[in-house]
Amino acid sequence: PGFGIHPWQAHEAAAGWEDRLVERLEAHPGAMVGEAGLCKCAKSLRGPLKAKHWAKQLEVCERHIAIAAALGRVISLHCVKAHAPLLDMLKTMHERG
């Protein structure tokens, strides 16, 4: 199985979601992280809150990647019309270590 927040729902991520995700992953040692990622086609990006929701997608995606790395898990990344931002994020995270 996979556990995570799809980019279309990233703007709905409630406080403490990272802790709940880690708990679920630790309870399921074979589970992957995801589907997570970035999607410029998400319905939440079609209104006046577009910038706020895009920022939340970026934040949630980066946290998913960090959690997957910390736990040594595979991650399923969803990426639609956001390849450059995702590659930039991965590069930046890699450079930070």
JSON list of C-alpha atoms in Angstrom, two decimals:
[
{"chain": "A", "resi": 1, "resn": "PRO", "atom": "CA", "xyz": [0.00, 0.00, 0.00]},
{"chain": "A", "resi": 2, "resn": "GLY", "atom": "CA", "xyz": [0.88, 3.66, -0.21]},
{"chain": "A", "resi": 3, "resn": "PHE", "atom": "CA", "xyz": [0.06, 6.45, 2.21]},
{"chain": "A", "resi": 4, "resn": "GLY", "atom": "CA", "xyz": [0.13, 10.16, 1.56]},
{"chain": "A", "resi": 5, "resn": "ILE", "atom": "CA", "xyz": [-1.77, 13.19, 0.38]},
{"chain": "A", "resi": 6, "resn": "HIS", "atom": "CA", "xyz": [-2.48, 13.52, -3.33]},
{"chain": "A", "resi": 7, "resn": "PRO", "atom": "CA", "xyz": [-1.60, 16.98, -4.70]},
{"chain": "A", "resi": 8, "resn": "TRP", "atom": "CA", "xyz": [-5.26, 17.67, -5.44]},
{"chain": "A", "resi": 9, "resn": "GLN", "atom": "CA", "xyz": [-5.95, 17.49, -1.68]},
{"chain": "A", "resi": 10, "resn": "ALA", "atom": "CA", "xyz": [-2.72, 19.10, -0.45]},
{"chain": "A", "resi": 11, "resn": "HIS", "atom": "CA", "xyz": [-4.50, 22.35, 0.41]},
{"chain": "A", "resi": 12, "resn": "GLU", "atom": "CA", "xyz": [-6.72, 20.36, 2.81]},
{"chain": "A", "resi": 13, "resn": "ALA", "atom": "CA", "xyz": [-3.81, 18.89, 4.81]},
{"chain": "A", "resi": 14, "resn": "ALA", "atom": "CA", "xyz": [-4.68, 19.34, 8.48]},
{"chain": "A", "resi": 15, "resn": "ALA", "atom": "CA", "xyz": [-2.19, 20.21, 11.18]},
{"chain": "A", "resi": 16, "resn": "GLY", "atom": "CA", "xyz": [-0.27, 17.17, 12.33]},
{"chain": "A", "resi": 17, "resn": "TRP", "atom": "CA", "xyz": [-0.64, 15.26, 9.06]},
{"chain": "A", "resi": 18, "resn": "GLU", "atom": "CA", "xyz": [3.09, 14.51, 8.94]},
{"chain": "A", "resi": 19, "resn": "ASP", "atom": "CA", "xyz": [3.03, 12.79, 12.34]},
{"chain": "A", "resi": 20, "resn": "ARG", "atom": "CA", "xyz": [-0.01, 10.74, 11.35]},
{"chain": "A", "resi": 21, "resn": "LEU", "atom": "CA", "xyz": [1.68, 9.74, 8.09]},
{"chain": "A", "resi": 22, "resn": "VAL", "atom": "CA", "xyz": [4.84, 8.62, 9.88]},
{"chain": "A", "resi": 23, "resn": "GLU", "atom": "CA", "xyz": [2.78, 6.61, 12.39]},
{"chain": "A", "resi": 24, "resn": "ARG", "atom": "CA", "xyz": [0.92, 4.88, 9.58]},
{"chain": "A", "resi": 25, "resn": "LEU", "atom": "CA", "xyz": [4.13, 4.14, 7.68]},
{"chain": "A", "resi": 26, "resn": "GLU", "atom": "CA", "xyz": [5.79, 2.75, 10.79]},
{"chain": "A", "resi": 27, "resn": "ALA", "atom": "CA", "xyz": [2.76, 0.51, 11.35]},
{"chain": "A", "resi": 28, "resn": "HIS", "atom": "CA", "xyz": [3.11, -0.76, 7.75]},
{"chain": "A", "resi": 29, "resn": "PRO", "atom": "CA", "xyz": [6.83, -1.40, 7.14]},
{"chain": "A", "resi": 30, "resn": "GLY", "atom": "CA", "xyz": [6.29, -2.43, 3.51]},
{"chain": "A", "resi": 31, "resn": "ALA", "atom": "CA", "xyz": [4.23, 0.62, 2.56]},
{"chain": "A", "resi": 32, "resn": "MET", "atom": "CA", "xyz": [5.45, 3.33, 0.24]},
{"chain": "A", "resi": 33, "resn": "VAL", "atom": "CA", "xyz": [4.88, 7.07, 0.49]},
{"chain": "A", "resi": 34, "resn": "GLY", "atom": "CA", "xyz": [2.40, 8.46, -1.98]},
{"chain": "A", "resi": 35, "resn": "GLU", "atom": "CA", "xyz": [0.87, 9.26, -4.17]},
{"chain": "A", "resi": 36, "resn": "ALA", "atom": "CA", "xyz": [2.34, 12.69, -3.56]},
{"chain": "A", "resi": 37, "resn": "GLY", "atom": "CA", "xyz": [3.66, 15.37, -5.85]},
{"chain": "A", "resi": 38, "resn": "LEU", "atom": "CA", "xyz": [2.77, 18.46, -7.82]},
{"chain": "A", "resi": 39, "resn": "CYS", "atom": "CA", "xyz": [-0.12, 19.08, -10.19]},
{"chain": "A", "resi": 40, "resn": "LYS", "atom": "CA", "xyz": [-0.72, 22.37, -11.98]},
{"chain": "A", "resi": 41, "resn": "CYS", "atom": "CA", "xyz": [-4.08, 20.98, -13.19]},
{"chain": "A", "resi": 42, "resn": "ALA", "atom": "CA", "xyz": [-5.57, 20.58, -9.70]},
{"chain": "A", "resi": 43, "resn": "LYS", "atom": "CA", "xyz": [-8.99, 22.19, -9.36]},
{"chain": "A", "resi": 44, "resn": "SER", "atom": "CA", "xyz": [-7.76, 24.05, -6.26]},
{"chain": "A", "resi": 45, "resn": "LEU", "atom": "CA", "xyz": [-5.43, 26.03, -8.57]},
{"chain": "A", "resi": 46, "resn": "ARG", "atom": "CA", "xyz": [-8.26, 27.50, -10.64]},
{"chain": "A", "resi": 47, "resn": "GLY", "atom": "CA", "xyz": [-9.50, 30.22, -8.34]},
{"chain": "A", "resi": 48, "resn": "PRO", "atom": "CA", "xyz": [-8.52, 33.21, -6.27]},
{"chain": "A", "resi": 49, "resn": "LEU", "atom": "CA", "xyz": [-6.56, 31.03, -3.83]},
{"chain": "A", "resi": 50, "resn": "LYS", "atom": "CA", "xyz": [-4.30, 29.68, -6.58]},
{"chain": "A", "resi": 51, "resn": "ALA", "atom": "CA", "xyz": [-1.03, 31.07, -5.15]},
{"chain": "A", "resi": 52, "resn": "LYS", "atom": "CA", "xyz": [-1.85, 29.91, -1.60]},
{"chain": "A", "resi": 53, "resn": "HIS", "atom": "CA", "xyz": [-2.82, 26.43, -2.76]},
{"chain": "A", "resi": 54, "resn": "TRP", "atom": "CA", "xyz": [0.26, 26.10, -5.00]},
{"chain": "A", "resi": 55, "resn": "ALA", "atom": "CA", "xyz": [2.48, 27.03, -2.04]},
{"chain": "A", "resi": 56, "resn": "LYS", "atom": "CA", "xyz": [0.74, 24.35, 0.04]},
{"chain": "A", "resi": 57, "resn": "GLN", "atom": "CA", "xyz": [1.31, 21.75, -2.71]},
{"chain": "A", "resi": 58, "resn": "LEU", "atom": "CA", "xyz": [5.01, 22.60, -2.71]},
{"chain": "A", "resi": 59, "resn": "GLU", "atom": "CA", "xyz": [5.20, 22.35, 1.08]},
{"chain": "A", "resi": 60, "resn": "VAL", "atom": "CA", "xyz": [3.30, 19.05, 1.28]},
{"chain": "A", "resi": 61, "resn": "CYS", "atom": "CA", "xyz": [5.30, 17.51, -1.56]},
{"chain": "A", "resi": 62, "resn": "GLU", "atom": "CA", "xyz": [8.62, 18.44, 0.03]},
{"chain": "A", "resi": 63, "resn": "ARG", "atom": "CA", "xyz": [7.55, 16.98, 3.37]},
{"chain": "A", "resi": 64, "resn": "HIS", "atom": "CA", "xyz": [6.49, 13.72, 1.68]},
{"chain": "A", "resi": 65, "resn": "ILE", "atom": "CA", "xyz": [9.89, 13.42, 0.02]},
{"chain": "A", "resi": 66, "resn": "ALA", "atom": "CA", "xyz": [11.69, 14.17, 3.30]},
{"chain": "A", "resi": 67, "resn": "ILE", "atom": "CA", "xyz": [9.62, 11.59, 5.18]},
{"chain": "A", "resi": 68, "resn": "ALA", "atom": "CA", "xyz": [10.24, 8.96, 2.50]},
{"chain": "A", "resi": 69, "resn": "ALA", "atom": "CA", "xyz": [13.97, 9.64, 2.64]},
{"chain": "A", "resi": 70, "resn": "ALA", "atom": "CA", "xyz": [14.08, 9.60, 6.44]},
{"chain": "A", "resi": 71, "resn": "LEU", "atom": "CA", "xyz": [12.28, 6.25, 6.58]},
{"chain": "A", "resi": 72, "resn": "GLY", "atom": "CA", "xyz": [14.05, 4.74, 3.57]},
{"chain": "A", "resi": 73, "resn": "ARG", "atom": "CA", "xyz": [10.79, 4.31, 1.69]},
{"chain": "A", "resi": 74, "resn": "VAL", "atom": "CA", "xyz": [9.89, 4.31, -1.98]},
{"chain": "A", "resi": 75, "resn": "ILE", "atom": "CA", "xyz": [7.78, 7.28, -3.04]},
{"chain": "A", "resi": 76, "resn": "SER", "atom": "CA", "xyz": [5.22, 7.52, -5.83]},
{"chain": "A", "resi": 77, "resn": "LEU", "atom": "CA", "xyz": [5.44, 11.03, -7.27]},
{"chain": "A", "resi": 78, "resn": "HIS", "atom": "CA", "xyz": [2.56, 12.54, -9.25]},
{"chain": "A", "resi": 79, "resn": "CYS", "atom": "CA", "xyz": [3.72, 15.35, -11.54]},
{"chain": "A", "resi": 80, "resn": "VAL", "atom": "CA", "xyz": [1.49, 17.13, -14.06]},
{"chain": "A", "resi": 81, "resn": "LYS", "atom": "CA", "xyz": [2.70, 20.27, -15.82]},
{"chain": "A", "resi": 82, "resn": "ALA", "atom": "CA", "xyz": [5.09, 20.89, -12.92]},
{"chain": "A", "resi": 83, "resn": "HIS", "atom": "CA", "xyz": [8.26, 19.10, -13.98]},
{"chain": "A", "resi": 84, "resn": "ALA", "atom": "CA", "xyz": [10.60, 22.08, -13.57]},
{"chain": "A", "resi": 85, "resn": "PRO", "atom": "CA", "xyz": [9.37, 22.96, -10.04]},
{"chain": "A", "resi": 86, "resn": "LEU", "atom": "CA", "xyz": [9.63, 19.30, -8.98]},
{"chain": "A", "resi": 87, "resn": "LEU", "atom": "CA", "xyz": [13.14, 18.93, -10.40]},
{"chain": "A", "resi": 88, "resn": "ASP", "atom": "CA", "xyz": [14.18, 22.19, -8.71]},
{"chain": "A", "resi": 89, "resn": "MET", "atom": "CA", "xyz": [12.78, 20.92, -5.41]},
{"chain": "A", "resi": 90, "resn": "LEU", "atom": "CA", "xyz": [14.62, 17.60, -5.70]},
{"chain": "A", "resi": 91, "resn": "LYS", "atom": "CA", "xyz": [17.87, 19.36, -6.63]},
{"chain": "A", "resi": 92, "resn": "THR", "atom": "CA", "xyz": [17.59, 21.79, -3.72]},
{"chain": "A", "resi": 93, "resn": "MET", "atom": "CA", "xyz": [16.78, 19.01, -1.26]},
{"chain": "A", "resi": 94, "resn": "HIS", "atom": "CA", "xyz": [19.73, 16.97, -2.54]},
{"chain": "A", "resi": 95, "resn": "GLU", "atom": "CA", "xyz": [22.10, 19.94, -2.17]},
{"chain": "A", "resi": 96, "resn": "ARG", "atom": "CA", "xyz": [20.91, 20.52, 1.41]},
{"chain": "A", "resi": 97, "resn": "GLY", "atom": "CA", "xyz": [21.67, 16.89, 2.17]}
]
